[in-house]
Every structure is written in C-alpha cells, then in structure tokens.
Short mmCIF file of N, CA and C in Angstrom, two decimals:
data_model
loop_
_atom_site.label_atom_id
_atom_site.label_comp_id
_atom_site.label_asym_id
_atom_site.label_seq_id
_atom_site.Cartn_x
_atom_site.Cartn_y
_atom_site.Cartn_z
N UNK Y 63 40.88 -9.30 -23.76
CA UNK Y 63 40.58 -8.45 -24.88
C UNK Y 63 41.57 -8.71 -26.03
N UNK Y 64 43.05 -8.93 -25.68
CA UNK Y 64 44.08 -9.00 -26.54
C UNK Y 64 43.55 -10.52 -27.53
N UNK Y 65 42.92 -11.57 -27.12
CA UNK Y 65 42.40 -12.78 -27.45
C UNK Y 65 41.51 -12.21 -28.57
N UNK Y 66 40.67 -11.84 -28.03
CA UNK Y 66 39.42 -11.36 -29.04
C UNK Y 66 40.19 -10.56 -30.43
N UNK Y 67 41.02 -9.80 -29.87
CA UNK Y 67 41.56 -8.54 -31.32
C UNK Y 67 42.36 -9.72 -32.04
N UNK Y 68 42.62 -10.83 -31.56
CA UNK Y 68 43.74 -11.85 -32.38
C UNK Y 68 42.79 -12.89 -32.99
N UNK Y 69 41.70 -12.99 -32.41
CA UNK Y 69 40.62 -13.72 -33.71
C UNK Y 69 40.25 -13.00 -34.47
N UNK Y 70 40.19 -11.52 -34.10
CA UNK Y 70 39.02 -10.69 -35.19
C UNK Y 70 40.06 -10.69 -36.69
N UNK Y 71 41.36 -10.53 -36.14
CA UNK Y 71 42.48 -10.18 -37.58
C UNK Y 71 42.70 -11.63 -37.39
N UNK Y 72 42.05 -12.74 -37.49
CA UNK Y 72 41.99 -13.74 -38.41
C UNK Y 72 40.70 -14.22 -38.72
N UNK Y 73 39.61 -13.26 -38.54
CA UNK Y 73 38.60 -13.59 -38.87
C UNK Y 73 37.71 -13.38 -40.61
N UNK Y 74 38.33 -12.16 -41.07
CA UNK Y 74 38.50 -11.89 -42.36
C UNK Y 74 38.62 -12.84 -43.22
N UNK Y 75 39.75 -13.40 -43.51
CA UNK Y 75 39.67 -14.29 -43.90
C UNK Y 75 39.26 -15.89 -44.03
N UNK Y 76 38.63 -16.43 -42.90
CA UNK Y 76 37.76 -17.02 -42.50
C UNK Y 76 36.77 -17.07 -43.09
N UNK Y 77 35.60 -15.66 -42.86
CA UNK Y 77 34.89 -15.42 -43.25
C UNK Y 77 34.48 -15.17 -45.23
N UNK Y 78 35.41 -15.13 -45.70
CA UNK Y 78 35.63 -14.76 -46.88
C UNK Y 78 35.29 -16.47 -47.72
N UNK Y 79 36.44 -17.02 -46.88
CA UNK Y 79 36.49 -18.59 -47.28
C UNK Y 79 35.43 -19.46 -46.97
N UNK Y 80 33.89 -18.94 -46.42
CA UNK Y 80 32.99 -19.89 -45.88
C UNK Y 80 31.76 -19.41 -46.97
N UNK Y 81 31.89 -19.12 -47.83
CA UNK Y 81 31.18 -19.22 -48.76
C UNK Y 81 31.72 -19.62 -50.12
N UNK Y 82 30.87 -20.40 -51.15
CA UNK Y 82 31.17 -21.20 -52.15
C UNK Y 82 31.36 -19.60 -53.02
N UNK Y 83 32.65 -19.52 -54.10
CA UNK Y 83 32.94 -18.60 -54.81
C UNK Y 83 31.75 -17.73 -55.78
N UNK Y 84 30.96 -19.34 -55.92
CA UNK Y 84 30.32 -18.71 -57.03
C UNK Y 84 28.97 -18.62 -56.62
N UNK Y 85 28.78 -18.31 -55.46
CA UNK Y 85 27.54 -17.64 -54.96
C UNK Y 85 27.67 -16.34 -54.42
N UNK Y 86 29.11 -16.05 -53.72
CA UNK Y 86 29.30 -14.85 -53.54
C UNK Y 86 30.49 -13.88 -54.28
N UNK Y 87 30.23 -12.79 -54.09
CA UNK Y 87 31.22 -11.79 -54.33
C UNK Y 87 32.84 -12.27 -53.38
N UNK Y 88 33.69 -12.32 -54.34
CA UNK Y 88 34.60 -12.93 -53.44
C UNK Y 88 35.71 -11.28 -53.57
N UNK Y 89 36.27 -10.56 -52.13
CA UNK Y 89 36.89 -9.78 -51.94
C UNK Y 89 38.47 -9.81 -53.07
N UNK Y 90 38.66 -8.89 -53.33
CA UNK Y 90 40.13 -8.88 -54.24
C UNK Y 90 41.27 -8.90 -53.46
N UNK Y 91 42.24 -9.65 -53.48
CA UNK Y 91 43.71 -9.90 -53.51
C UNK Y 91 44.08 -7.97 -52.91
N UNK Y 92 44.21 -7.43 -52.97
CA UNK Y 92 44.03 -6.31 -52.66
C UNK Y 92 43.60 -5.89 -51.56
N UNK Y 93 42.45 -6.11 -51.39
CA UNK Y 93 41.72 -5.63 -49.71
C UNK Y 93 42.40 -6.70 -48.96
N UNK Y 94 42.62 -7.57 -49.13
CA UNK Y 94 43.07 -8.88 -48.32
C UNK Y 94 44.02 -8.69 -47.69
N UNK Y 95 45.19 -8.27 -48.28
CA UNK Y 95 46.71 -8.20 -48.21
C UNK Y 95 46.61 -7.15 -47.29
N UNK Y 96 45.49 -6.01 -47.71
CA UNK Y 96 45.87 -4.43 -46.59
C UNK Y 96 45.67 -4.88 -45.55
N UNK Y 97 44.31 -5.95 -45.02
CA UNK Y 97 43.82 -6.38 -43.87
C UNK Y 97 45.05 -6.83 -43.24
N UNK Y 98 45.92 -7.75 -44.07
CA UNK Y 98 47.21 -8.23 -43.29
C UNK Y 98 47.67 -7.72 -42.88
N UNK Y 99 48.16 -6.80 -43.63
CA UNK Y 99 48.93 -6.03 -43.15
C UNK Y 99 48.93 -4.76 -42.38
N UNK Y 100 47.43 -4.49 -41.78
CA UNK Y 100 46.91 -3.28 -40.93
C UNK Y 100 46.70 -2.48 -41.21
N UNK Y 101 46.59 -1.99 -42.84
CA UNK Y 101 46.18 -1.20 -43.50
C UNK Y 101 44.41 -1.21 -44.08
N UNK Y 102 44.06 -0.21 -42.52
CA UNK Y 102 42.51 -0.79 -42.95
C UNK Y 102 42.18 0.34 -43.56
N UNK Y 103 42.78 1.66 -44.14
CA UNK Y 103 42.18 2.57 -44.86
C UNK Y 103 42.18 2.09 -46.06
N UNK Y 104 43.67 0.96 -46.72
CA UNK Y 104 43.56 0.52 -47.68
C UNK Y 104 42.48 -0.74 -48.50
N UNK Y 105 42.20 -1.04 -47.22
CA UNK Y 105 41.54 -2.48 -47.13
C UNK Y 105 39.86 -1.95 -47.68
N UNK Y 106 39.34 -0.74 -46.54
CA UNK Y 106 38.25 -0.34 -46.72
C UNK Y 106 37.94 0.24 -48.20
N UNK Y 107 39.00 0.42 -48.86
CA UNK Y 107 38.85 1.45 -49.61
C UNK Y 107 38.51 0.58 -51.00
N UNK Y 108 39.41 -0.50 -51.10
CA UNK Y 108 39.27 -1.83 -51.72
C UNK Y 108 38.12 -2.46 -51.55
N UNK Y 109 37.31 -2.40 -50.71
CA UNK Y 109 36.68 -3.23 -50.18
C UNK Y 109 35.27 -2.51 -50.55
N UNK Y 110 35.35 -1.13 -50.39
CA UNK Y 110 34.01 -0.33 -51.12
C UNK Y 110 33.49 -0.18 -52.17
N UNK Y 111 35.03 -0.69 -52.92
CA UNK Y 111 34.86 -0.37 -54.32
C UNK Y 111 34.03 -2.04 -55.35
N UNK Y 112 34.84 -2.92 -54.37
CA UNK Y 112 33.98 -4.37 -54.60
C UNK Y 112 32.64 -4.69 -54.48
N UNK Y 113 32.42 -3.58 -52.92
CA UNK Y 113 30.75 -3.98 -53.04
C UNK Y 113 30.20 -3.16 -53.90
N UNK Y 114 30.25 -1.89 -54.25
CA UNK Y 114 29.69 -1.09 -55.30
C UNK Y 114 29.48 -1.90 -56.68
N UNK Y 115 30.75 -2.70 -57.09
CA UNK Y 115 30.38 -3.34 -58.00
C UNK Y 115 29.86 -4.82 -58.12
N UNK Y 116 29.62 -5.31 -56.96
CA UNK Y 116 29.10 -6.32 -56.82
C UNK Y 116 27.68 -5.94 -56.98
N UNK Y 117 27.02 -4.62 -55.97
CA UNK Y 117 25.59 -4.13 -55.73
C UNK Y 117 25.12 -3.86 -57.63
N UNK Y 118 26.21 -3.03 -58.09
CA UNK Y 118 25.97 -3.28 -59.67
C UNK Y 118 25.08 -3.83 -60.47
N UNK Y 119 25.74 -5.06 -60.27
CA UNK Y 119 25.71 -6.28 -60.99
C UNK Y 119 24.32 -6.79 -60.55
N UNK Y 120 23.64 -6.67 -59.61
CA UNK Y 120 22.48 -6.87 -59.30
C UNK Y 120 22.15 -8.32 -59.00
N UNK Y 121 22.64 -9.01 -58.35
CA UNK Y 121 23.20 -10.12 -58.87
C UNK Y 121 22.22 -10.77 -57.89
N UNK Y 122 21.73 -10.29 -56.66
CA UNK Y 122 20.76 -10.35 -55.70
C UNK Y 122 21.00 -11.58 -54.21
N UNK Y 123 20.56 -11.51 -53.67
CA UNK Y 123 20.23 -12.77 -52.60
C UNK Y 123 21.59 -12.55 -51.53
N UNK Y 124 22.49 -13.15 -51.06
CA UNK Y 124 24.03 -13.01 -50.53
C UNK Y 124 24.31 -12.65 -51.20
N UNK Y 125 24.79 -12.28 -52.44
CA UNK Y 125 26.00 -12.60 -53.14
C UNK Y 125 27.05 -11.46 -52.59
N UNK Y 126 26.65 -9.94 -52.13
CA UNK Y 126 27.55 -9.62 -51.36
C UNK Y 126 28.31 -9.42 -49.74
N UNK Y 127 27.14 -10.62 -49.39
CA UNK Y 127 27.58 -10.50 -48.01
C UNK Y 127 28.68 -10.62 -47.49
N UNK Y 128 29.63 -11.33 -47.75
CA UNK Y 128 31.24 -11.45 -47.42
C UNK Y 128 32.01 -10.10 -47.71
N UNK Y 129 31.33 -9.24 -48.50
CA UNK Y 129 32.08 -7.82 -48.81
C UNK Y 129 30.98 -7.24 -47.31
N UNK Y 130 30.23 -6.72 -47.31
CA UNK Y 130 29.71 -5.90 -46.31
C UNK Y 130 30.13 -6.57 -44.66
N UNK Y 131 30.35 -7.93 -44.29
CA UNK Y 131 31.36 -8.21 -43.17
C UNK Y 131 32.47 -8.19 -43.41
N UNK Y 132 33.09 -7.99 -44.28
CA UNK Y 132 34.55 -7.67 -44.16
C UNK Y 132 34.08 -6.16 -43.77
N UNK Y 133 33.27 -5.25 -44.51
CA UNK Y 133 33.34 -3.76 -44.02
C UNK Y 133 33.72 -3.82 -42.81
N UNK Y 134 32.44 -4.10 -42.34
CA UNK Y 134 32.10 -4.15 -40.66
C UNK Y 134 33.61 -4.22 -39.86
N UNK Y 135 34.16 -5.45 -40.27
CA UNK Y 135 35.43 -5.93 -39.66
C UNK Y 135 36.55 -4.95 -39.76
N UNK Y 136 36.47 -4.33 -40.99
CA UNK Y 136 37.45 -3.43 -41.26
C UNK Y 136 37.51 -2.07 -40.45
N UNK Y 137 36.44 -1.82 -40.50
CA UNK Y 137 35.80 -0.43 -39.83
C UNK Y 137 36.19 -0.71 -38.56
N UNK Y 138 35.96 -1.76 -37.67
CA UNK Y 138 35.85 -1.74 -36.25
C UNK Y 138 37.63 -2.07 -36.14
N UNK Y 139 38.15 -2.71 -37.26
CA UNK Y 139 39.55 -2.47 -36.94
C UNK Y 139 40.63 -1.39 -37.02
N UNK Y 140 39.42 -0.49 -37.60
CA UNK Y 140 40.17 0.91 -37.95
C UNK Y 140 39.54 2.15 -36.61
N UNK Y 141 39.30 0.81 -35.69
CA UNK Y 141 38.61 1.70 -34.74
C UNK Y 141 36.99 2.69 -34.95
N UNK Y 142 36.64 1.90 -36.04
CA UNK Y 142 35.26 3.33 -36.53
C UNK Y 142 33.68 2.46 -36.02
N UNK Y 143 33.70 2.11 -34.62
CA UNK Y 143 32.87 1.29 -34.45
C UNK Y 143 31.69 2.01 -34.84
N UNK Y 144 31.29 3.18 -35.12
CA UNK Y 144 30.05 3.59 -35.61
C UNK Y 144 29.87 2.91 -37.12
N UNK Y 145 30.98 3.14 -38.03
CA UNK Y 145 30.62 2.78 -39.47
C UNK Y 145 30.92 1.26 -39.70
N UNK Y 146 31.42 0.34 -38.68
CA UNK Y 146 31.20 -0.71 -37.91
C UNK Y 146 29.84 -1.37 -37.72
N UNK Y 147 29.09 -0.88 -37.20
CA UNK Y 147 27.56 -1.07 -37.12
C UNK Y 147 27.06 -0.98 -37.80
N UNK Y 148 27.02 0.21 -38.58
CA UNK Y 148 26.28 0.24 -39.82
C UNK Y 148 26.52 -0.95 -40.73
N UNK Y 149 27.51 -1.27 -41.21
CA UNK Y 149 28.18 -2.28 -41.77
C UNK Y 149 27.59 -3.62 -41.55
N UNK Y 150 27.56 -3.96 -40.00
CA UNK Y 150 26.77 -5.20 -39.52
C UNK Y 150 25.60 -5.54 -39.47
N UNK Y 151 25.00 -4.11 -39.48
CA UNK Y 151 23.37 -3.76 -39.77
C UNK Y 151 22.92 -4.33 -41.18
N UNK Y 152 23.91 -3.82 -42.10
CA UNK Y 152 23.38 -4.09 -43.72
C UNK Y 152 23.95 -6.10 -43.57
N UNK Y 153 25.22 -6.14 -43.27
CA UNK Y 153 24.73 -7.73 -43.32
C UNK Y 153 24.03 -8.44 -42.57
N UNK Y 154 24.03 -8.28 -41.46
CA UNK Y 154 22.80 -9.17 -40.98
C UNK Y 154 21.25 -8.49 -41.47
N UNK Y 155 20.93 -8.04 -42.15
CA UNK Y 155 19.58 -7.67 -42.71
C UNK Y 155 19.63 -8.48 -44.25
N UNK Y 156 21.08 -8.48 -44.69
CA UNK Y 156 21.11 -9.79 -45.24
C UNK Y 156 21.41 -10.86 -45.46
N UNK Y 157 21.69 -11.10 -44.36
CA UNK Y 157 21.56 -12.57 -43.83
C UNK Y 157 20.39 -13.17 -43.36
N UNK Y 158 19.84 -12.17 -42.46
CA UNK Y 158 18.42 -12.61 -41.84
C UNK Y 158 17.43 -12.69 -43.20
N UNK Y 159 17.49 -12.09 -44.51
CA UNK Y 159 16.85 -12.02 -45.81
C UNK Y 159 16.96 -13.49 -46.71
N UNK Y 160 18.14 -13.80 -46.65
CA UNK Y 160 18.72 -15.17 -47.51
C UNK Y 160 19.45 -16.42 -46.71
N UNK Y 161 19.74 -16.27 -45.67
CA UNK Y 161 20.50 -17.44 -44.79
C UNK Y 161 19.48 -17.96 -44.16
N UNK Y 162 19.84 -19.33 -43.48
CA UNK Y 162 18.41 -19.95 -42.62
C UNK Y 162 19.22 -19.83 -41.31
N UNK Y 163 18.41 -19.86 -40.12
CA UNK Y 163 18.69 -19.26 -38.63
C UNK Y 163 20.29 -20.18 -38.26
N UNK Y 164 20.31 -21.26 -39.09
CA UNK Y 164 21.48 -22.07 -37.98
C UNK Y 164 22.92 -21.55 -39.35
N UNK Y 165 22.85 -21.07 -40.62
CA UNK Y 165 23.77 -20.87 -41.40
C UNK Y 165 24.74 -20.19 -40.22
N UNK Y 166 26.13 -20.30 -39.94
CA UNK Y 166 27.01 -20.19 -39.62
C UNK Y 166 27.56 -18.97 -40.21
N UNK Y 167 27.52 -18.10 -40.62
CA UNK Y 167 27.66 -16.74 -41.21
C UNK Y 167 26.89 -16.00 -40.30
N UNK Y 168 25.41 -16.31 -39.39
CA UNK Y 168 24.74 -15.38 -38.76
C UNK Y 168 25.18 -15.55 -37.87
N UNK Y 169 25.89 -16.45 -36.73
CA UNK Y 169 26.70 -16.35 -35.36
C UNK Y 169 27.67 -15.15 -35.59
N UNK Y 170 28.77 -15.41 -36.98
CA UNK Y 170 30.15 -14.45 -37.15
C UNK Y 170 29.39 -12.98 -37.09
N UNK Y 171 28.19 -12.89 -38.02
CA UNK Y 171 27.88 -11.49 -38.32
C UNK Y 171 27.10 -10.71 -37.01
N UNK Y 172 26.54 -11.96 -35.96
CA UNK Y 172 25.71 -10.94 -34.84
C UNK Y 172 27.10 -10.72 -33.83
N UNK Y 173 28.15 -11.93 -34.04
CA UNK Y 173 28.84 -11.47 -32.93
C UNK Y 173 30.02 -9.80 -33.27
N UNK Y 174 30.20 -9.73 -35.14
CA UNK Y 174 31.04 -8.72 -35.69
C UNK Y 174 29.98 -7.57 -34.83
N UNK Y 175 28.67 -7.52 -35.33
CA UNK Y 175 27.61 -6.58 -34.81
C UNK Y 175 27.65 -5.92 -33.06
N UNK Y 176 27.77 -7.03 -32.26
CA UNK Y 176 27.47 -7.05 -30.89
C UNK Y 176 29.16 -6.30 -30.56
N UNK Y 177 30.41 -6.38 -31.42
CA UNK Y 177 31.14 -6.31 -31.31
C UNK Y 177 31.87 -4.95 -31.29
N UNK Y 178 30.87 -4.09 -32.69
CA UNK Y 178 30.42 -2.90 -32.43
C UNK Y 178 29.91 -1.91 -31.64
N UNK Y 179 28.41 -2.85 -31.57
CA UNK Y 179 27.99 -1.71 -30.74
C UNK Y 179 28.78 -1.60 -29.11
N UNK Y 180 29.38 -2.29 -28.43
CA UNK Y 180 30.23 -2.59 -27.22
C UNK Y 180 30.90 -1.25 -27.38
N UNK Y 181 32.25 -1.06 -28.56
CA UNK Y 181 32.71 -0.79 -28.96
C UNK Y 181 32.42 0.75 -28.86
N UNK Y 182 31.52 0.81 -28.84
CA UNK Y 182 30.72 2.25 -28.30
C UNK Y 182 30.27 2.58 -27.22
N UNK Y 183 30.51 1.65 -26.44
CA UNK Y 183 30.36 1.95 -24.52
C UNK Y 183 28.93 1.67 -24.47
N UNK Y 184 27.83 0.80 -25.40
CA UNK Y 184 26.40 0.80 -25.29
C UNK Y 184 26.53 -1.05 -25.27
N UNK Y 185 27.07 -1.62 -23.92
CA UNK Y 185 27.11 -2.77 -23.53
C UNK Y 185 25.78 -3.28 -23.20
N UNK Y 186 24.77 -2.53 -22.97
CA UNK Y 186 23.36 -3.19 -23.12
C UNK Y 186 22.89 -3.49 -24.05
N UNK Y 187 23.21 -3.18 -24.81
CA UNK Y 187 22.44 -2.78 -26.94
C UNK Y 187 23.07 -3.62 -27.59
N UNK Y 188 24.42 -4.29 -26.56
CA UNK Y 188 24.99 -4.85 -27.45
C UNK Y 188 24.56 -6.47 -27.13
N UNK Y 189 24.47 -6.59 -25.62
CA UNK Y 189 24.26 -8.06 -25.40
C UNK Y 189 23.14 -8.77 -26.18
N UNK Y 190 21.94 -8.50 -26.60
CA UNK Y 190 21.37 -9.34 -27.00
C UNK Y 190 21.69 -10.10 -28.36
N UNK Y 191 22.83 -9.58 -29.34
CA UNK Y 191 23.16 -10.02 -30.20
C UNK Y 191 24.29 -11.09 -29.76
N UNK Y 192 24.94 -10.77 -29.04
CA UNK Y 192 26.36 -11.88 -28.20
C UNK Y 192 25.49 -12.77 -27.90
N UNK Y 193 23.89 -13.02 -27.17
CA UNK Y 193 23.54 -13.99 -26.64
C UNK Y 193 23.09 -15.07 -28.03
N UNK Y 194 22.91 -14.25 -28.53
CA UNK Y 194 21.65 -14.94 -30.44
C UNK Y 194 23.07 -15.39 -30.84
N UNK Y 195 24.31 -14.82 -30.91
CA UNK Y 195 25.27 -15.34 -31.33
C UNK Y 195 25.79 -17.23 -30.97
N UNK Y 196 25.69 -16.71 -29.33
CA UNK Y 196 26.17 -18.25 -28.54
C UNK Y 196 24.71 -18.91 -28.98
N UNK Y 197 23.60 -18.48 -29.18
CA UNK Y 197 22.19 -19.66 -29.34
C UNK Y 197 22.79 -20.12 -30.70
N UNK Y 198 23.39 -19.78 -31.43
CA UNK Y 198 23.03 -20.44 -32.18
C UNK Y 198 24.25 -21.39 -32.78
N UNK Y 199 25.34 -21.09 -31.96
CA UNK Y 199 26.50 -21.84 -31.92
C UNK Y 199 26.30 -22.92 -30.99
N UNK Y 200 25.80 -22.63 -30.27
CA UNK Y 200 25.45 -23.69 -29.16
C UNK Y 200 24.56 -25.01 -29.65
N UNK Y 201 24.14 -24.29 -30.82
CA UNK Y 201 22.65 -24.87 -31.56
C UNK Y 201 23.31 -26.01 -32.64
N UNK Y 202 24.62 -25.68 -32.93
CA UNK Y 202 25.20 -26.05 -34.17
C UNK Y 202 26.40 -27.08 -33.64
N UNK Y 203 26.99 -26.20 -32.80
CA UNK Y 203 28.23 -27.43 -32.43
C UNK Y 203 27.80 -28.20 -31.16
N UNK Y 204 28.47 -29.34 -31.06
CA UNK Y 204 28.25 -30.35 -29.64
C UNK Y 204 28.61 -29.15 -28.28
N UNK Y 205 28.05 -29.63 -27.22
CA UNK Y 205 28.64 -28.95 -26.00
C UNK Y 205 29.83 -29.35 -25.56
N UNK Y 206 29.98 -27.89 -24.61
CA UNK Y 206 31.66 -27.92 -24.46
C UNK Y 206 32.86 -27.52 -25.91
N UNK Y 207 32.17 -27.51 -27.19
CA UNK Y 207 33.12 -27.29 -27.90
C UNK Y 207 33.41 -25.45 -28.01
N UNK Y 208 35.28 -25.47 -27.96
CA UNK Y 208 35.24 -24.00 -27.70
C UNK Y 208 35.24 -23.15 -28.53
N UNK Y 209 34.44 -23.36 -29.83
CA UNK Y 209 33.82 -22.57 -30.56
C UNK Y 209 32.98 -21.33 -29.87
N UNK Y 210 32.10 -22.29 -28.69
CA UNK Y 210 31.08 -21.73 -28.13
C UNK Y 210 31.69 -20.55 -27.51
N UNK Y 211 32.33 -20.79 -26.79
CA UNK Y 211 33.18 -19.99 -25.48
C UNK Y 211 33.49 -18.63 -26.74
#
C-alpha cells in the first residue's frame, strides 16, 4: 500500500506534464507546490478555482482535464474518497468524450477512479475499472513492462 501512496504523490505531476500546454488548462504554480508539500486543502482550493476558470472560458473538448484529475488526486489524498470519485467520474466522462481508447490519460484516470471507489470499502465497484486500466496498458506497452504491474 505504502508503494501505491508513493506513486500517487508523484503522480500529479506526471499527469499535468502529459498533455501539450496549449491544449490544456495547465494547473498554477500554486496548487502544485501545496500538492508537494501535503497541503491538499491548499492544493484543492487552487485547483477549484482553475477549473472554474478554465470551465469559463468555454474553451471545450479536454482542455480541462488535467485540472479535474488533479481534483480527484487531491481529494483522495486528502482522504475524501467520496469527492474523489466524483472527481474521476467528471474526468473520465471526459476523456471517454475527447480521448481515443488507447490515449494514456484513460489508464491514469480509470486507475485514479478504481482508486477511489476501493477507498470506500466497495472493492467490487471498484475492480472493473483496475481491470480496463491494465487492458489498456497492456494494450500500449510491450509485455512484462512494469508499467503494467
């Protein structure tokens, strides 16, 4: 478990960096730093205020998906796996809307999702997203690579 909590707080930023700037909403210097530093009330709070004005801007398609998985991430690191889900719900609804099945953003976002709902003691509800996660990593990288794992 200690493995998993040590990718998720380097997964943020990861995730932030796998999209081209100028297609998405890119998170502020601000939410970033709180994430570092374990400040996820600060992080979230930063982080709400980006997508509000990203949703704004109307700007359409991804452009804020890297803000609504950072939510997700934030939330479940602040322990709030309910507002966690929700979070993973709105990005993978847009992802599944604008990404194509093998984009590499929908493995991170079903596994942030599956990661949640667990997170809530509903380990059935949660597996089928962990499995869509490995299909499609499995789908993308060679075998044996421990991406998969």
């Amino acid at each position: 478990m200690e493995m998993v909590r040590r990718f998720t707080m380097l997964a943020l930023p990861m995730l932030i960096a796998a999209a081209p700037a100028s297609q998405r909403w890119k998170p502020d210097a601000a939410s970033i730093a709180a994430f570092r530093a374990g400040d996820m009330a600060k992080a979230r709070a930063a982080l709400e205020v980006e997508r509000a004005r990203c949703e704004a801007e109307a700007r359409g398609g991804d452009s804020c998906l890297d803000l609504l998985t950072a939510l997700a991430e934030v939330a479940r690191q602040a322990g709030d796996d309910v507002l966690a889900e929700r979070w993973a719900r709105r990005a993978l609804a847009v992802a599944e809307a604008h990404l194509t099945e093998a984009h590499p953003d929908r493995s991170m976002i079903l596994l942030s999702l599956g990661n949640a709902i667990s997170g809530q003691g509903r380990w059935a509800d949660s597996e089928p997203f962990y499995r869509r996660a490995v299909g499609l990593r499995e789908a993308a990288l060679p075998p044996g690579d421990p991406m998969i794992a």
